[in-house]
PDB file of C-alpha atoms and ligand atoms in Angstrom:
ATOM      1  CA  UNK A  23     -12.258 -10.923  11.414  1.00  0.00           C
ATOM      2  CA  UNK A  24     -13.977  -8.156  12.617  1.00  0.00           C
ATOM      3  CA  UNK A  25     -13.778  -4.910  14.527  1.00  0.00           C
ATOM      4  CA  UNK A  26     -15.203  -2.463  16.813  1.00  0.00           C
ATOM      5  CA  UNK A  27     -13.434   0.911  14.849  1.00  0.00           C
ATOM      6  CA  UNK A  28     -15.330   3.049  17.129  1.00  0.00           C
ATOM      7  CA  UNK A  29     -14.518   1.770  20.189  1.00  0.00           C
ATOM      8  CA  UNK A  30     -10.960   1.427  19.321  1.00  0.00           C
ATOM      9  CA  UNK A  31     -11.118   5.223  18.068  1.00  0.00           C
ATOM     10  CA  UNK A  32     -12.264   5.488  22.064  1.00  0.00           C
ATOM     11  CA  UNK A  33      -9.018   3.896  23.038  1.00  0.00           C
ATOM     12  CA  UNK A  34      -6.579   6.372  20.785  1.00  0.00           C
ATOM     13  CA  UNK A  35      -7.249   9.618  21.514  1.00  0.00           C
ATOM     14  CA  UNK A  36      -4.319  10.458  19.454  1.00  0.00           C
ATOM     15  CA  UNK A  37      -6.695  10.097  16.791  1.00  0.00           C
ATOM     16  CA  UNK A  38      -9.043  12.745  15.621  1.00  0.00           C
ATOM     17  CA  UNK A  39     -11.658  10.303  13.306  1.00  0.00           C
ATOM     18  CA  UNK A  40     -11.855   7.288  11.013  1.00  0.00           C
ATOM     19  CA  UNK A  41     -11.487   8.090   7.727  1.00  0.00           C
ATOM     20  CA  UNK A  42     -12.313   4.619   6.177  1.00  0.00           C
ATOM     21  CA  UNK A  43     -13.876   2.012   7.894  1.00  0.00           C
ATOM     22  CA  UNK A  44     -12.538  -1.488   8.370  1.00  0.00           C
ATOM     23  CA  UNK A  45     -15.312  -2.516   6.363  1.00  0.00           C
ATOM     24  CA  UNK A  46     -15.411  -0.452   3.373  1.00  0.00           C
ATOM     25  CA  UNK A  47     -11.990  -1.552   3.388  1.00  0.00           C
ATOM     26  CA  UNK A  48     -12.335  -4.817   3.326  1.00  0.00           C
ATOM     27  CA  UNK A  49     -14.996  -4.933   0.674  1.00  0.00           C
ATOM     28  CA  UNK A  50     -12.826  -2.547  -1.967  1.00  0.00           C
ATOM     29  CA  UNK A  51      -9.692  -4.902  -1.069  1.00  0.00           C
ATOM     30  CA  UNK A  52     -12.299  -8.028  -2.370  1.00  0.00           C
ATOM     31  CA  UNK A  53     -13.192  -6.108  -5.320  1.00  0.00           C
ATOM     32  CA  UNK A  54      -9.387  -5.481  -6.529  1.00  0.00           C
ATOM     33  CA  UNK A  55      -8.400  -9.041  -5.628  1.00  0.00           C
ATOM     34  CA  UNK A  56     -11.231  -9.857  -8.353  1.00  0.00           C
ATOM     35  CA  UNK A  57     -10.162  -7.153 -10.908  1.00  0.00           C
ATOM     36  CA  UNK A  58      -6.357  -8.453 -10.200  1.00  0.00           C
ATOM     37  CA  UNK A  59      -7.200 -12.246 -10.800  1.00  0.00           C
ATOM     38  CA  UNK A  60      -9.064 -11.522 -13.666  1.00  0.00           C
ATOM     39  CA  UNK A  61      -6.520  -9.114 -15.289  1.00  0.00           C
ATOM     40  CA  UNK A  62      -3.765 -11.897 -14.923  1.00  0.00           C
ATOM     41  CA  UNK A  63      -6.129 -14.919 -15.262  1.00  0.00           C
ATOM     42  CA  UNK A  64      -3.679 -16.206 -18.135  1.00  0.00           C
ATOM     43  CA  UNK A  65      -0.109 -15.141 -15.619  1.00  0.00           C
ATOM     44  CA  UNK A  66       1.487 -16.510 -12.550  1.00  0.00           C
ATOM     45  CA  UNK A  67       2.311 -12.349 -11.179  1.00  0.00           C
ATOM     46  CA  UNK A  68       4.722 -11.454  -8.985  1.00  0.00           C
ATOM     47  CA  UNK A  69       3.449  -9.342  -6.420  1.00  0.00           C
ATOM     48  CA  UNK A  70       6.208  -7.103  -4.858  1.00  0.00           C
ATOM     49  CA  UNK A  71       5.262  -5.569  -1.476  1.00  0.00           C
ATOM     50  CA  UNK A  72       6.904  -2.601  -0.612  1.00  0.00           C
ATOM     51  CA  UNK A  73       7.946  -2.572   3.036  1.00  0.00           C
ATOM     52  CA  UNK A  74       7.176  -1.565   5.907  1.00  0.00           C
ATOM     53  CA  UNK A  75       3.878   0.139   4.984  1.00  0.00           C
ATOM     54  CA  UNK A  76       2.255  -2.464   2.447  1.00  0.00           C
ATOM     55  CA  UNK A  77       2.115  -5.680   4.793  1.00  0.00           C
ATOM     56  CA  UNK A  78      -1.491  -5.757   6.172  1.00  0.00           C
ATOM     57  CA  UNK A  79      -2.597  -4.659   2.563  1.00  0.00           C
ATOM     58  CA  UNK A  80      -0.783  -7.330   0.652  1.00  0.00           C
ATOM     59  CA  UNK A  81      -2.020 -10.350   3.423  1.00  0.00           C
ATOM     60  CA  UNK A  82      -5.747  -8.813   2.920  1.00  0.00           C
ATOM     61  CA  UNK A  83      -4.892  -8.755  -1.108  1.00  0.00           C
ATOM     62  CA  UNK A  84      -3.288 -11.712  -1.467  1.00  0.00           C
ATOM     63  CA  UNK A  85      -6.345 -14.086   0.168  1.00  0.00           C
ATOM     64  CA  UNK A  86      -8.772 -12.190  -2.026  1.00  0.00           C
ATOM     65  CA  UNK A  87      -6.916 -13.884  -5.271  1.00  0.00           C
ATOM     66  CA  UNK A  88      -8.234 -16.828  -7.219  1.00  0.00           C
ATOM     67  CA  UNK A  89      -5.407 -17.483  -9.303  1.00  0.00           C
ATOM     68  CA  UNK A  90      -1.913 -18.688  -8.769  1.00  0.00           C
ATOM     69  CA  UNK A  91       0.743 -15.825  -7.993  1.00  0.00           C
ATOM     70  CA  UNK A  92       3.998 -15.333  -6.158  1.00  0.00           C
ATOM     71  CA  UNK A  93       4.884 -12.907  -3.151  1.00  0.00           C
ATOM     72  CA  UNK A  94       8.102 -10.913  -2.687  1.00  0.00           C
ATOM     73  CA  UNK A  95       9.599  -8.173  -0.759  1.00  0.00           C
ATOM     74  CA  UNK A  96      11.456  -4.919  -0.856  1.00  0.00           C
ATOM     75  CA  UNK A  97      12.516  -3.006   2.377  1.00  0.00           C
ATOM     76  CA  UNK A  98      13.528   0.607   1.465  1.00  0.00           C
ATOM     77  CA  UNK A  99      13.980   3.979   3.191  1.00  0.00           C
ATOM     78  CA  UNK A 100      12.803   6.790   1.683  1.00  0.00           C
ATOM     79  CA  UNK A 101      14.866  10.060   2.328  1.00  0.00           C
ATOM     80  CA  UNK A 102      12.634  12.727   3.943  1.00  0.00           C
ATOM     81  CA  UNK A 103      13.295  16.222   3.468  1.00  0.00           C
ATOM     82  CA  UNK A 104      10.453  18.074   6.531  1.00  0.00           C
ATOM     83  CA  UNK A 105       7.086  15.481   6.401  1.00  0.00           C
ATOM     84  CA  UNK A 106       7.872  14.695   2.355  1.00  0.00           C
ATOM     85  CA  UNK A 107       9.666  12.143   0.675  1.00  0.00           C
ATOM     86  CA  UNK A 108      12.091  13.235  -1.549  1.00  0.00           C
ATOM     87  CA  UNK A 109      12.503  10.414  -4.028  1.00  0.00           C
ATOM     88  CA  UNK A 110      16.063   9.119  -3.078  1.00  0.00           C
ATOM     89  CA  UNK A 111      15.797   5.687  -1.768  1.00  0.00           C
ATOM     90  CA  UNK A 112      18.007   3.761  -0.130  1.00  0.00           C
ATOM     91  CA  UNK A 113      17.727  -0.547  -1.014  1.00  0.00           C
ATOM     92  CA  UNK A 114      17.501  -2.330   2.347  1.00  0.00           C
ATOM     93  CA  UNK A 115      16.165  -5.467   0.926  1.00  0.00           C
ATOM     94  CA  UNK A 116      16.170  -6.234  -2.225  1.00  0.00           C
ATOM     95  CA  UNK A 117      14.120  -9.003  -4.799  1.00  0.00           C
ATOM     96  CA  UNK A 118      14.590 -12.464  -3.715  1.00  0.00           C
ATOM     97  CA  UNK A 119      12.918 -13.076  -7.186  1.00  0.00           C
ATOM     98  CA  UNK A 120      14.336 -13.083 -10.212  1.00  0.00           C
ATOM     99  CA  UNK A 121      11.318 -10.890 -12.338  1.00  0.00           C
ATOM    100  CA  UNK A 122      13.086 -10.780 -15.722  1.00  0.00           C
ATOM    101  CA  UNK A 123      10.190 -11.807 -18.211  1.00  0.00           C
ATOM    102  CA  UNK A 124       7.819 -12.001 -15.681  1.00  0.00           C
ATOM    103  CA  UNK A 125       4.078 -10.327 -14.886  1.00  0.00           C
ATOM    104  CA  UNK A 126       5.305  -7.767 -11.625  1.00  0.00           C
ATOM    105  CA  UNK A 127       2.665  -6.032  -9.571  1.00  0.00           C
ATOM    106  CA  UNK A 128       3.635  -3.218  -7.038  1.00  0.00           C
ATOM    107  CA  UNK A 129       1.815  -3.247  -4.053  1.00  0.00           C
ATOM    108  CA  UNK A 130       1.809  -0.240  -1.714  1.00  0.00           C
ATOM    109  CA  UNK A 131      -0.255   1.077   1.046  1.00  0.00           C
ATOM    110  CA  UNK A 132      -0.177   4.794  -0.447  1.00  0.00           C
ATOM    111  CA  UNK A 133       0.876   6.635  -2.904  1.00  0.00           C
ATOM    112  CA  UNK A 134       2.019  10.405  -1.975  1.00  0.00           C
ATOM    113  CA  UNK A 135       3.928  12.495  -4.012  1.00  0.00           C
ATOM    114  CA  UNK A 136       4.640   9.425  -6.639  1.00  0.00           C
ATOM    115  CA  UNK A 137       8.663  10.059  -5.612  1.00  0.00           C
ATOM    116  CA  UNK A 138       8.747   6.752  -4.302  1.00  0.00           C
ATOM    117  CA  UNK A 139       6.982   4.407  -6.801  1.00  0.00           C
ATOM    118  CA  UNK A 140       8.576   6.628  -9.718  1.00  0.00           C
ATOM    119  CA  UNK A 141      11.723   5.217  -8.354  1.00  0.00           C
ATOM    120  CA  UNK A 142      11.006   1.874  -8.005  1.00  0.00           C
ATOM    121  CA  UNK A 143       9.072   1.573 -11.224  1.00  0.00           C
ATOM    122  CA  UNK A 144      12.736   2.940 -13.365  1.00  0.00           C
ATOM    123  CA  UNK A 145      14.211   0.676 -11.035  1.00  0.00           C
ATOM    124  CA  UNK A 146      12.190  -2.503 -11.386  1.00  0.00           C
ATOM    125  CA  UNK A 147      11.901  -1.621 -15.518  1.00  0.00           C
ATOM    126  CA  UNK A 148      15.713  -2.146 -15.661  1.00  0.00           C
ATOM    127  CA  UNK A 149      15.184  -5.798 -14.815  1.00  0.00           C
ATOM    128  CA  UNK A 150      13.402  -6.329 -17.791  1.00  0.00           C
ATOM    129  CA  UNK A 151       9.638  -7.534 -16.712  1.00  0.00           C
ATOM    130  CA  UNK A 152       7.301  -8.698 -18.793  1.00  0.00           C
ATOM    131  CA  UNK A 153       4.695  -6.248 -17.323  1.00  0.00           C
ATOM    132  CA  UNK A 154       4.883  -3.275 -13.961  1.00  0.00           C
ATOM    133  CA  UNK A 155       2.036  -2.419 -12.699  1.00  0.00           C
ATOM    134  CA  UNK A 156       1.001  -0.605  -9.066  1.00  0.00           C
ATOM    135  CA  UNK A 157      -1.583  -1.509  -7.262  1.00  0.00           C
ATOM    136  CA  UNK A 158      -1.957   1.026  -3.873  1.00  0.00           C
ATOM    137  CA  UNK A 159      -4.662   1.200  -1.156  1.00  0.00           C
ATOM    138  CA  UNK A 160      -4.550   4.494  -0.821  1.00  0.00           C
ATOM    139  CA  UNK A 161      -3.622   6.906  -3.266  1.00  0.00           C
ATOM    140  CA  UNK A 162      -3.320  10.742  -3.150  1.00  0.00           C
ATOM    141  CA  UNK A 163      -3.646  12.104  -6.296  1.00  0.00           C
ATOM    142  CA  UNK A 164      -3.083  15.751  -5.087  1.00  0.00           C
ATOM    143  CA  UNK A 165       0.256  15.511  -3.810  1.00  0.00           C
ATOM    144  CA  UNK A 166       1.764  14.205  -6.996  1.00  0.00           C
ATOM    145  CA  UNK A 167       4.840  16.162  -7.868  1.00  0.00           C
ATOM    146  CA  UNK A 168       5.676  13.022  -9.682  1.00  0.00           C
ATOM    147  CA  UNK A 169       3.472  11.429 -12.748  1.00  0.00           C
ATOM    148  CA  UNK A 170       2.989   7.891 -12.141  1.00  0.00           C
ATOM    149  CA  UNK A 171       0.298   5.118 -13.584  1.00  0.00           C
ATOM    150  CA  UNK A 172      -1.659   3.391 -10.789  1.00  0.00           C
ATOM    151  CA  UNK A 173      -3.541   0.585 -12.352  1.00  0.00           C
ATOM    152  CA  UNK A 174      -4.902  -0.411  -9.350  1.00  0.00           C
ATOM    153  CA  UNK A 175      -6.020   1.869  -6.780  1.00  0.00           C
ATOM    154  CA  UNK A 176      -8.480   1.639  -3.452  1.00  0.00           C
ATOM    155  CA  UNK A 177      -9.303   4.679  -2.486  1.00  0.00           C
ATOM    156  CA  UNK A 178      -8.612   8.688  -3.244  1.00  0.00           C
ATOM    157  CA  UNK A 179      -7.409  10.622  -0.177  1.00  0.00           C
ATOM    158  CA  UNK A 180      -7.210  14.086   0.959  1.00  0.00           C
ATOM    159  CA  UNK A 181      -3.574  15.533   1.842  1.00  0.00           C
ATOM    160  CA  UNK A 182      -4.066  14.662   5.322  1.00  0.00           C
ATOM    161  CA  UNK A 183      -1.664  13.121   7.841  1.00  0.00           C
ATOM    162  CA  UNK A 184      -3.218   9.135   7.593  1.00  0.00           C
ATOM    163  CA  UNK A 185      -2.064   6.169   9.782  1.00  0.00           C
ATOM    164  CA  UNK A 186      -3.821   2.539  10.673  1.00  0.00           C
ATOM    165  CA  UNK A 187      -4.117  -0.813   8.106  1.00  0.00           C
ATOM    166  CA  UNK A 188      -0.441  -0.483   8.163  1.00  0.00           C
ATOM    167  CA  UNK A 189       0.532   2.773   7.820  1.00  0.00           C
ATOM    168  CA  UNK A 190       2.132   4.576  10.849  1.00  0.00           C
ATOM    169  CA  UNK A 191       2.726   7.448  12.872  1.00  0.00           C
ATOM    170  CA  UNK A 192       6.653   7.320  14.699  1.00  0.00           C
ATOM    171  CA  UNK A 193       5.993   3.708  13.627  1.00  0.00           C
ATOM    172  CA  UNK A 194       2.780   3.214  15.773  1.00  0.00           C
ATOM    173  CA  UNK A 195      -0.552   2.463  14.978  1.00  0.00           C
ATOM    174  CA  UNK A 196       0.281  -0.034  12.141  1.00  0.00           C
ATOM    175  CA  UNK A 197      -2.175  -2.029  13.198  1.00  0.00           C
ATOM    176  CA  UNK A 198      -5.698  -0.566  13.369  1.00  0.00           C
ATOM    177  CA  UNK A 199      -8.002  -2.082  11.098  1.00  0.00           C
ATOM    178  CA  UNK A 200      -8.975   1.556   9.857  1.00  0.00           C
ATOM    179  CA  UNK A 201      -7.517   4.348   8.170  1.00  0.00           C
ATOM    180  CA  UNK A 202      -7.742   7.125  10.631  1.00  0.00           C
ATOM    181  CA  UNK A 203      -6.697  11.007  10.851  1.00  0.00           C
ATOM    182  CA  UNK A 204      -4.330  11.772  13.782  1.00  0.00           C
ATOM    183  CA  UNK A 205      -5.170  14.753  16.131  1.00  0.00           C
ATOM    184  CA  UNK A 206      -3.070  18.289  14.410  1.00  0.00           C
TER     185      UNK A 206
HETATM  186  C1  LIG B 301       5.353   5.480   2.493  1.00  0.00           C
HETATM  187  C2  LIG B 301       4.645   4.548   1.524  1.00  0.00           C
HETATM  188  C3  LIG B 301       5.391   4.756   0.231  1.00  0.00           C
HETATM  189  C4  LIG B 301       5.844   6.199   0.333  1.00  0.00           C
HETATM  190  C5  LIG B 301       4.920   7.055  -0.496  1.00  0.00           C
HETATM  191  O1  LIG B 301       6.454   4.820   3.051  1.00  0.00           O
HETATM  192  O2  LIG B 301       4.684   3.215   1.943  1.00  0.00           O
HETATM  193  O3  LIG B 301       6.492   3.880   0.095  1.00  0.00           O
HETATM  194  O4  LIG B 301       5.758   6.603   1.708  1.00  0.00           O
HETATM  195  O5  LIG B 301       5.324   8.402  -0.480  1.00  0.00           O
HETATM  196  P1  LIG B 301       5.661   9.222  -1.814  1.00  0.00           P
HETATM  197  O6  LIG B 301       4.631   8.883  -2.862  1.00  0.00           O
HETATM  198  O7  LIG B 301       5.529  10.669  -1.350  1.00  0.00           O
HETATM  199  O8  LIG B 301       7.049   8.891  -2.244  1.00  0.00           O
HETATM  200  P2  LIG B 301       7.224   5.339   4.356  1.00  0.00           P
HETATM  201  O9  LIG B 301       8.429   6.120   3.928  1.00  0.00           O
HETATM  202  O10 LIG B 301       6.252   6.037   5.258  1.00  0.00           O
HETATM  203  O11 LIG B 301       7.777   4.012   5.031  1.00  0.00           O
HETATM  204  P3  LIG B 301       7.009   2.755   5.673  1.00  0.00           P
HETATM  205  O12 LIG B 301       6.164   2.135   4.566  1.00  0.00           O
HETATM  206  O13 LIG B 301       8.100   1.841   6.117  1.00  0.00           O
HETATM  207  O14 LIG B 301       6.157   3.250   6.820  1.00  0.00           O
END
């Protein structure tokens, strides 16, 4: 598919610009679906979608793989405290999947602080996987108050306020095809 960004940044003047394009996005999401599939050419991974944020990444991801692999899901909510997560998570959904001895991959759409994934990673360890990796769109790296390994990453963002490809705003704007900057 593809898309008219500009014109649909016409249509949300919510939004102050694009800050990655439908395309570029599409073309780094190909390029980690080959590093993933050749990384894990010998597994069958498990790749664990973190909900709500991660769903247009992972259906984007998961066609750009040549090798066999599972999908699962996790619904959490993250406990705010003002516009940051503060690392206590509530389980809403948990693993259908049983990933005991098996080959997980973490996808998210971003990675903030790191509260979050830090989490999830002790959480996920304590079920005894053969391997835990992340894999994240988008990935801050200057909000980390929180240490955390991204083996897979799309992009480096500023610490600005992004929403579209799945990420929202008051839980709009999911689905844009870019990642744009809303108005301050
Ligand atoms: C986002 C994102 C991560 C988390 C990252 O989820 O999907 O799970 O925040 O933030 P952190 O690194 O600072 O912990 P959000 O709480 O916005 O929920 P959503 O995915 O359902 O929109």
């Amino acid at each position: 598919m593809t898309w008219d960004d500009d014109d649909l940044l016409r249509k949300h003047p919510q939004l102050e610009r694009i800050l990655i394009r439908s395309d570029e996005i599409h073309k780094r999401v190909r390029q980690l679906g080959n590093e993933i599939s050749r990384d894990y050419a010998d597994n069958v991974p498990v790749l664990v979608s973190i909900l709500k944020g991660s769903y247009v990444f992972l259906a984007d991801l998961t066609r750009c793989l040549t090798i066999p692999h599972e999908v699962d899901f996790m619904a959490i909510s993250s406990y705010h405290g003002g516009t940051q997560s503060t690392g206590v998570v509530k389980i809403e959904k948990d693993l259908k999947t049983n990933i005991t001895g098996r080959d997980v991959l973490i996808v998210e759409d971003i990675v903030d602080t790191g509260l979050t994934i830090s989490y999830l990673l002790d959480l996920l360890g304590t079920r005894s996987p053969r391997s835990l990796r992340v894999c994240t769109l988008l990935d801050k790296t200057h909000a980390r108050t929180k240490d955390v390994a991204v083996a897979y990453g799309g992009f480096e963002i500023p610490s600005e306020f992004v929403i579209g490809y799945g990420l929202d705003y008051d839980e709009k704007f999911r689905n844009l095809p870019f990642i744009g900057v809303m108005r301050g």
